[in-house]
Tab-separated table of C-alpha atoms in Angstrom:
chain	number	residue	atom	x	y	z
A	10	MET	CA	86.193	-39.774	28.693
A	11	ALA	CA	85.372	-38.886	25.078
A	12	PHE	CA	82.553	-36.542	24.190
A	13	ARG	CA	82.504	-37.366	20.498
A	14	ARG	CA	82.762	-40.554	18.480
A	15	ARG	CA	85.397	-39.879	15.858
A	16	THR	CA	86.395	-42.052	12.978
A	17	LYS	CA	89.197	-39.744	11.747
A	18	SER	CA	92.441	-39.374	13.674
A	19	TYR	CA	94.584	-36.219	13.743
A	20	PRO	CA	98.274	-35.653	14.518
A	21	LEU	CA	98.887	-35.197	18.221
A	22	PHE	CA	98.574	-31.555	19.387
A	23	SER	CA	97.853	-30.352	15.852
A	24	GLN	CA	95.286	-27.610	15.248
A	25	GLU	CA	92.515	-30.050	14.329
A	26	PHE	CA	93.422	-32.295	17.230
A	27	VAL	CA	93.042	-29.458	19.747
A	28	ILE	CA	89.765	-28.248	18.204
A	29	HIS	CA	88.136	-31.713	18.210
A	30	ASN	CA	89.483	-32.742	21.619
A	31	HIS	CA	89.497	-29.501	23.599
A	32	ALA	CA	86.797	-30.749	25.967
A	33	ASP	CA	88.697	-33.939	26.678
A	34	ILE	CA	91.880	-31.928	27.343
A	35	GLY	CA	89.953	-29.663	29.728
A	36	PHE	CA	88.496	-32.717	31.473
A	37	CYS	CA	92.017	-34.161	32.018
A	38	LEU	CA	93.208	-30.863	33.571
A	39	VAL	CA	90.180	-30.711	35.902
A	40	LEU	CA	90.724	-34.345	36.855
A	41	CYS	CA	94.359	-33.625	37.728
A	42	VAL	CA	93.238	-30.841	40.104
A	43	LEU	CA	90.672	-33.102	41.744
A	44	ILE	CA	93.255	-35.838	42.158
A	45	GLY	CA	95.454	-33.312	43.892
A	46	LEU	CA	92.879	-33.109	46.719
A	47	MET	CA	93.740	-36.713	47.656
A	48	PHE	CA	97.296	-35.907	48.677
A	49	GLU	CA	98.298	-33.722	51.600
A	50	VAL	CA	101.184	-32.144	49.709
A	51	THR	CA	99.042	-30.883	46.829
A	52	ALA	CA	95.723	-30.413	48.625
A	53	LYS	CA	96.415	-26.791	49.568
A	54	THR	CA	97.213	-25.899	45.944
A	55	ALA	CA	94.168	-27.788	44.704
A	56	PHE	CA	91.873	-25.872	47.044
A	57	LEU	CA	93.289	-22.681	45.547
A	58	PHE	CA	91.736	-23.678	42.233
A	59	ILE	CA	88.408	-24.965	43.518
A	60	LEU	CA	87.297	-22.711	46.404
A	61	PRO	CA	87.005	-18.913	46.547
A	62	GLN	CA	89.858	-17.296	48.422
A	63	TYR	CA	90.230	-14.371	50.847
A	64	ASN	CA	87.717	-15.451	53.449
A	65	VAL	CA	87.279	-13.177	56.503
A	66	SER	CA	85.234	-13.669	59.670
A	67	VAL	CA	82.867	-10.771	60.082
A	68	PRO	CA	81.152	-10.245	63.497
A	69	THR	CA	77.342	-10.011	63.372
A	70	ALA	CA	74.530	-9.818	65.927
A	71	ASP	CA	74.144	-13.620	65.831
A	72	GLY	CA	77.856	-14.317	66.017
A	73	GLU	CA	80.430	-14.486	63.253
A	74	THR	CA	79.889	-15.175	59.558
A	75	VAL	CA	82.432	-15.923	56.874
A	76	HIS	CA	82.576	-13.390	54.049
A	77	TYR	CA	84.969	-12.950	51.149
A	78	HIS	CA	86.677	-10.142	49.275
A	79	TYR	CA	88.454	-10.192	45.945
A	80	GLY	CA	92.171	-10.473	45.184
A	81	PRO	CA	94.693	-11.747	42.599
A	82	LYS	CA	94.148	-15.371	43.567
A	83	ASP	CA	90.652	-15.185	42.121
A	84	LEU	CA	92.223	-15.440	38.674
A	85	VAL	CA	93.314	-18.996	39.502
A	86	THR	CA	89.822	-19.975	40.582
A	87	VAL	CA	88.355	-18.374	37.469
A	88	LEU	CA	90.820	-20.351	35.319
A	89	PHE	CA	89.685	-23.646	36.860
A	90	TYR	CA	86.015	-22.851	36.261
A	91	ILE	CA	86.778	-21.853	32.658
A	92	PHE	CA	87.758	-25.498	32.039
A	93	ILE	CA	84.622	-26.641	33.843
A	94	THR	CA	82.543	-24.410	31.583
A	95	ILE	CA	84.271	-25.732	28.462
A	96	ILE	CA	83.348	-29.285	29.501
A	97	LEU	CA	79.739	-28.351	30.144
A	98	HIS	CA	79.632	-26.519	26.815
A	99	ALA	CA	80.764	-29.660	25.011
A	100	VAL	CA	78.200	-31.819	26.844
A	101	VAL	CA	75.310	-29.547	25.910
A	102	GLN	CA	76.531	-29.300	22.331
A	103	GLU	CA	77.032	-33.038	21.870
A	104	TYR	CA	74.081	-34.560	23.670
A	105	ILE	CA	71.381	-31.896	23.168
A	106	LEU	CA	71.994	-29.394	20.380
A	107	ASP	CA	73.581	-31.688	17.791
A	108	LYS	CA	70.762	-34.193	18.080
A	109	ILE	CA	68.112	-31.514	17.658
A	110	SER	CA	69.837	-29.773	14.748
A	111	LYS	CA	70.115	-33.030	12.796
A	112	ARG	CA	66.325	-33.307	12.788
A	113	LEU	CA	65.786	-29.701	11.702
A	114	HIS	CA	68.076	-29.834	8.626
A	115	LEU	CA	69.271	-26.242	8.976
A	116	SER	CA	71.579	-24.325	6.666
A	117	LYS	CA	75.109	-23.426	7.781
A	118	VAL	CA	74.123	-19.881	8.817
A	119	LYS	CA	71.066	-21.002	10.755
A	120	HIS	CA	72.970	-23.930	12.232
A	121	SER	CA	75.582	-21.572	13.675
A	122	LYS	CA	72.924	-19.294	15.153
A	123	PHE	CA	70.995	-22.325	16.506
A	124	ASN	CA	74.086	-23.544	18.379
A	125	GLU	CA	74.721	-20.048	19.746
A	126	SER	CA	71.118	-19.573	20.959
A	127	GLY	CA	71.001	-23.117	22.335
A	128	GLN	CA	74.070	-22.592	24.497
A	129	LEU	CA	72.873	-19.196	25.711
A	130	VAL	CA	69.390	-20.451	26.576
A	131	VAL	CA	70.877	-23.042	28.895
A	132	PHE	CA	73.255	-20.448	30.438
A	133	HIS	CA	70.689	-17.672	30.809
A	134	LEU	CA	68.100	-19.972	32.305
A	135	SER	CA	70.512	-21.346	34.911
A	136	SER	CA	71.841	-17.833	35.642
A	137	VAL	CA	68.355	-16.346	36.043
A	138	ILE	CA	67.378	-19.093	38.552
A	139	TRP	CA	70.660	-18.803	40.446
A	140	CYS	CA	70.642	-14.979	40.434
A	141	PHE	CA	67.024	-14.806	41.565
A	142	TYR	CA	67.793	-17.212	44.432
A	143	VAL	CA	70.782	-15.115	45.551
A	144	VAL	CA	68.874	-11.833	45.339
A	145	VAL	CA	65.916	-13.187	47.314
A	146	THR	CA	67.953	-14.915	50.025
A	147	GLU	CA	70.157	-11.867	50.500
A	148	GLY	CA	67.120	-9.578	50.726
A	149	TYR	CA	68.077	-7.195	47.892
A	150	LEU	CA	64.577	-7.230	46.392
A	151	THR	CA	62.693	-6.640	49.624
A	152	ASN	CA	65.069	-3.854	50.690
A	153	PRO	CA	66.148	-1.790	47.662
A	154	ARG	CA	68.092	0.620	49.888
A	155	SER	CA	70.569	-2.161	50.548
A	156	LEU	CA	71.820	-1.703	46.967
A	157	TRP	CA	73.705	1.447	48.039
A	158	GLU	CA	73.603	1.500	51.850
A	159	ASP	CA	76.784	0.623	53.721
A	160	TYR	CA	78.913	1.172	50.608
A	161	PRO	CA	81.575	-0.042	49.892
A	162	HIS	CA	80.348	-3.674	49.884
A	163	VAL	CA	83.798	-5.119	50.259
A	164	TYR	CA	82.844	-8.313	52.053
A	165	LEU	CA	80.661	-10.653	50.020
A	166	PRO	CA	78.752	-13.780	51.085
A	167	PHE	CA	80.025	-17.036	49.595
A	168	GLN	CA	77.187	-17.409	47.115
A	169	VAL	CA	77.608	-13.876	45.784
A	170	LYS	CA	81.341	-14.190	45.197
A	171	PHE	CA	81.002	-17.666	43.710
A	172	PHE	CA	78.299	-16.388	41.358
A	173	TYR	CA	80.555	-13.613	40.091
A	174	LEU	CA	83.504	-15.973	39.622
A	175	CYS	CA	81.357	-18.346	37.584
A	176	GLN	CA	79.994	-15.464	35.491
A	177	LEU	CA	83.474	-14.267	34.675
A	178	ALA	CA	84.536	-17.818	33.876
A	179	TYR	CA	81.690	-18.323	31.443
A	180	TRP	CA	82.224	-15.153	29.438
A	181	LEU	CA	85.988	-15.663	29.361
A	182	HIS	CA	85.473	-19.225	28.103
A	183	ALA	CA	83.345	-17.810	25.271
A	184	LEU	CA	86.471	-16.257	23.733
A	185	PRO	CA	88.321	-19.488	22.936
A	186	GLU	CA	85.034	-21.137	22.012
A	187	LEU	CA	84.886	-18.847	18.984
A	188	TYR	CA	87.955	-20.758	17.773
A	189	PHE	CA	86.874	-24.206	18.944
A	190	GLN	CA	83.421	-23.954	17.394
A	191	LYS	CA	84.839	-22.563	14.096
A	192	VAL	CA	82.487	-19.582	14.157
A	193	ARG	CA	82.128	-17.857	10.805
A	194	LYS	CA	84.232	-14.718	10.380
A	195	GLU	CA	81.117	-12.620	9.749
A	196	GLU	CA	79.734	-13.622	13.166
A	197	ILE	CA	82.889	-13.044	15.204
A	198	PRO	CA	82.674	-9.209	15.578
A	199	ARG	CA	79.015	-9.360	16.696
A	200	GLN	CA	79.747	-12.015	19.315
A	201	LEU	CA	82.855	-10.262	20.509
A	202	GLN	CA	80.806	-7.124	21.128
A	203	TYR	CA	78.365	-8.633	23.589
A	204	ILE	CA	81.031	-10.889	25.224
A	205	CYS	CA	83.194	-7.816	25.952
A	206	LEU	CA	80.134	-5.848	27.179
A	207	TYR	CA	79.291	-8.560	29.690
A	208	LEU	CA	82.889	-8.902	30.843
A	209	VAL	CA	83.309	-5.125	31.356
A	210	HIS	CA	80.053	-4.736	33.288
A	211	ILE	CA	80.420	-7.876	35.454
A	212	ALA	CA	84.090	-7.192	36.225
A	213	GLY	CA	83.268	-3.522	36.924
A	214	ALA	CA	80.497	-4.386	39.389
A	215	TYR	CA	82.819	-6.951	41.083
A	216	LEU	CA	85.926	-4.749	41.312
A	217	PHE	CA	84.165	-1.471	42.204
A	218	ASN	CA	82.186	-3.211	44.981
A	219	LEU	CA	78.790	-2.738	43.345
A	220	SER	CA	77.984	-6.434	43.523
A	221	ARG	CA	74.446	-5.965	44.869
A	222	LEU	CA	73.411	-3.577	42.123
A	223	GLY	CA	75.142	-5.796	39.549
A	224	LEU	CA	73.116	-8.800	40.642
A	225	VAL	CA	69.783	-7.081	40.130
A	226	LEU	CA	70.833	-5.671	36.772
A	227	LEU	CA	72.062	-9.061	35.590
A	228	LEU	CA	68.763	-10.602	36.614
A	229	LEU	CA	66.881	-8.147	34.405
A	230	GLN	CA	69.288	-8.483	31.504
A	231	TYR	CA	69.464	-12.290	31.534
A	232	SER	CA	65.692	-12.601	31.717
A	233	THR	CA	65.348	-10.591	28.492
A	234	GLU	CA	68.158	-12.456	26.735
A	235	PHE	CA	66.632	-15.799	27.714
A	236	LEU	CA	63.362	-14.740	26.070
A	237	PHE	CA	65.151	-13.634	22.887
A	238	HIS	CA	67.150	-16.841	22.384
A	239	THR	CA	64.115	-18.962	23.188
A	240	ALA	CA	62.178	-17.081	20.514
A	241	ARG	CA	64.994	-17.665	18.024
A	242	LEU	CA	65.072	-21.411	18.749
A	243	CYS	CA	61.290	-21.604	18.235
A	244	TYR	CA	61.690	-19.686	14.971
A	245	PHE	CA	64.277	-22.193	13.709
A	246	ALA	CA	61.862	-25.014	14.566
A	247	ASP	CA	58.930	-23.266	12.867
A	248	GLU	CA	59.573	-20.160	10.709
A	249	ASN	CA	55.946	-19.100	11.032
A	250	ASN	CA	56.215	-18.843	14.824
A	251	GLU	CA	57.196	-15.208	15.558
A	252	LYS	CA	54.942	-14.476	18.527
A	253	LEU	CA	57.751	-14.768	21.061
A	254	PHE	CA	59.733	-12.095	19.190
A	255	ASN	CA	56.881	-9.655	19.807
A	256	ALA	CA	56.955	-10.474	23.513
A	257	TRP	CA	60.745	-10.075	23.557
A	258	ALA	CA	60.517	-6.707	21.821
A	259	ALA	CA	58.178	-5.380	24.486
A	260	ALA	CA	60.287	-6.872	27.322
A	261	PHE	CA	63.496	-5.471	25.824
A	262	ALA	CA	62.255	-1.862	25.857
A	263	VAL	CA	60.869	-2.181	29.389
A	264	THR	CA	64.108	-3.766	30.641
A	265	ARG	CA	66.195	-0.881	29.243
A	266	LEU	CA	63.976	1.563	31.121
A	267	PHE	CA	64.220	-0.399	34.374
A	268	ILE	CA	68.001	-0.752	34.143
A	269	LEU	CA	68.536	2.943	33.517
A	270	THR	CA	66.129	3.955	36.275
A	271	LEU	CA	67.688	1.600	38.816
A	272	ALA	CA	71.240	2.635	37.880
A	273	VAL	CA	70.475	6.359	38.190
A	274	LEU	CA	68.617	5.772	41.480
A	275	ALA	CA	71.379	3.671	43.044
A	276	ILE	CA	74.514	5.405	41.703
A	277	GLY	CA	73.292	8.927	40.984
A	278	PHE	CA	71.141	9.457	44.102
A	279	GLY	CA	71.856	6.590	46.519
A	280	LEU	CA	75.654	6.709	46.586
A	281	ALA	CA	75.589	10.513	46.504
A	282	ARG	CA	73.855	10.513	49.921
A	283	VAL	CA	76.225	8.029	51.541
A	284	GLU	CA	78.403	9.649	54.195
A	285	ASN	CA	81.582	7.837	53.211
A	286	GLN	CA	82.508	9.676	49.955
A	287	ALA	CA	86.197	9.271	49.226
A	288	PHE	CA	88.550	7.667	46.752
A	289	ASP	CA	90.366	4.904	48.645
A	290	PRO	CA	91.210	1.842	46.474
A	291	GLU	CA	92.802	0.035	49.400
A	292	LYS	CA	89.503	0.054	51.259
A	293	GLY	CA	87.502	-0.515	48.053
A	294	ASN	CA	85.846	2.887	48.179
A	295	PHE	CA	85.241	4.553	44.814
A	296	ASN	CA	82.394	6.828	45.877
A	297	THR	CA	83.423	10.117	44.265
A	298	LEU	CA	81.599	12.362	41.841
A	299	LEU	CA	83.969	11.531	38.994
A	300	CYS	CA	83.670	7.768	39.544
A	301	ARG	CA	79.892	7.963	39.771
A	302	LEU	CA	79.691	9.951	36.533
A	303	CYS	CA	81.976	7.472	34.753
A	304	MET	CA	79.865	4.523	35.943
A	305	LEU	CA	76.614	6.206	34.873
A	306	LEU	CA	78.119	7.238	31.525
A	307	LEU	CA	79.244	3.664	30.829
A	308	LEU	CA	75.845	2.200	31.756
A	309	CYS	CA	73.863	4.796	29.788
A	310	ALA	CA	76.102	4.469	26.753
A	311	ALA	CA	75.731	0.694	26.734
A	312	GLN	CA	71.960	0.865	27.121
A	313	ALA	CA	71.671	3.530	24.414
A	314	TRP	CA	73.782	1.458	22.038
A	315	LEU	CA	71.664	-1.633	22.699
A	316	MET	CA	68.472	0.401	22.168
A	317	TRP	CA	69.797	1.861	18.924
A	318	ARG	CA	70.653	-1.586	17.566
A	319	PHE	CA	67.243	-2.796	18.630
A	320	ILE	CA	65.435	0.030	16.854
A	321	HIS	CA	67.580	-0.382	13.747
A	322	SER	CA	66.868	-4.129	13.553
A	323	GLN	CA	63.157	-3.602	14.114
A	324	LEU	CA	62.939	-0.986	11.380
A	325	ARG	CA	64.831	-3.270	8.977
A	326	HIS	CA	62.528	-6.141	9.840
A	327	TRP	CA	59.434	-4.010	9.259
A	328	ARG	CA	60.781	-2.746	5.942
A	329	GLU	CA	61.404	-6.278	4.776
A	330	HIS	CA	57.939	-7.328	5.915
A	331	TRP	CA	56.197	-4.482	4.134
A	332	SER	CA	58.253	-4.971	0.985
A	333	GLU	CA	57.212	-8.609	0.886
A	334	GLN	CA	53.581	-7.642	1.389
A	335	SER	CA	53.664	-4.970	-1.309
A	336	ALA	CA	55.421	-7.366	-3.688
A	337	LYS	CA	52.643	-9.883	-3.200
A	338	ARG	CA	50.025	-7.225	-3.970
A	339	ARG	CA	51.791	-6.047	-7.104
A	340	VAL	CA	51.973	-9.448	-8.675
A	341	PRO	CA	49.530	-9.299	-11.675
A	342	ALA	CA	46.918	-11.972	-12.044
A	343	ALA	CA	47.715	-14.596	-14.667
A	344	PRO	CA	46.136	-13.453	-17.985
A	345	ARG	CA	43.378	-15.660	-19.142
A	346	LEU	CA	43.875	-17.022	-22.599
A	347	ALA	CA	41.169	-15.876	-24.959
A	348	ALA	CA	39.021	-18.706	-26.015
A	349	ARG	CA	39.818	-19.450	-29.544
A	350	LEU	CA	36.796	-19.790	-31.707
A	351	ILE	CA	37.309	-22.856	-33.776
A	352	LYS	CA	35.412	-22.728	-36.983
A	353	ARG	CA	34.363	-26.141	-37.976
A	354	GLU	CA	33.812	-26.846	-41.574
A	355	SER	CA	30.581	-28.424	-42.660
A	356	GLY	CA	30.651	-32.145	-43.260
A	357	TYR	CA	32.443	-34.834	-41.463
A	358	HIS	CA	36.010	-36.048	-41.120
A	359	GLU	CA	37.299	-39.241	-42.583
A	360	ASN	CA	40.966	-40.194	-42.337
A	361	GLY	CA	41.843	-36.606	-41.547
A	362	VAL	CA	40.020	-35.245	-44.575
A	363	VAL	CA	36.907	-33.218	-44.433
A	364	LYS	CA	34.201	-34.853	-46.500
A	365	ALA	CA	31.133	-33.169	-47.778
A	366	GLU	CA	27.761	-34.368	-46.819
A	367	ASN	CA	27.442	-36.134	-50.187
A	368	GLY	CA	30.653	-38.038	-49.576
A	369	THR	CA	32.939	-36.002	-51.826
A	370	SER	CA	36.009	-34.166	-50.580
A	371	THR	CA	35.821	-30.451	-50.045
A	372	ARG	CA	39.264	-29.838	-51.518
A	373	THR	CA	39.390	-28.276	-54.940
A	374	LYS	CA	40.560	-30.613	-57.585
A	375	LYS	CA	43.305	-29.597	-59.966
A	376	LEU	CA	42.394	-29.843	-63.610
A	377	LYS	CA	44.841	-31.770	-65.718
A	378	SER	CA	46.063	-29.983	-68.787
A	379	PRO	CA	45.397	-31.883	-72.004
């Protein structure tokens, strides 16, 4: 299965070969795991890659339900879904983004940002839909107290754990994609910043058993990011279309307020009132004053940093806008050329010579010396 039609061949396992065929290599590895399901000897190992591990039967009022907790084997599952994500990334790039960018005739800088926003629009849209479905079906929106009640939330439903594993796989796959997509050196630090921020927050919510709060915060964050990257795609299609950026600016500020309020409410007040307050990593309990302060400090610092960058970019954008407007006003009007008064001599013209009315030339004749 080839994702790109190539006319140029590269040496086997060379740098260019890996870059241009990384999706095909990932597909072969995924196919090997799927083939392993067909044989009894390798089926158990193959399921280790595909399905979430550490399932536990939890008794409920209606009977028993299967829940999951985290462990070291989750790294194997995340590795498998990293290859799945690499394949999906290549499919979106080849069959959607490349075809659109060819019609837009973008520069190299805009082309790189267009590919980045195109990939993130697809990811954020699918994540918002998936996260909203999980939050609604689990009842976290209708019962906000469930975000901190019965902490620690060690046992997770299948859809919650699978969602977190896929989120970790996507943001981990974004690291090698910086190399595969040949991202410009100027863009790498900026992309590494938000990739690491997502990894730290998602892994923190997963490992510290704050999965319910993390789902709601991700829903808010992904909704805002989806709006931003959609606005940027519309801007690349039509540079005069900046209305969505205004909507994103308003949504960004409101989202920061909601995230901070919800985090302080759940961690600062909710967990502080829970009876089980102890530091017990074996049972997944991290409900101590120091841990809560560290969590709140991390969240507040991240939101403050995002807000500072947002304000800085908005001020720069406004300065550029006003400088352009003032430059247009200062441009002087084109001076009108004074009408030259052409003094016509009396008589008429004949063969380029002005003749007098009596037919003689108006030029003075030179007298010949005798």
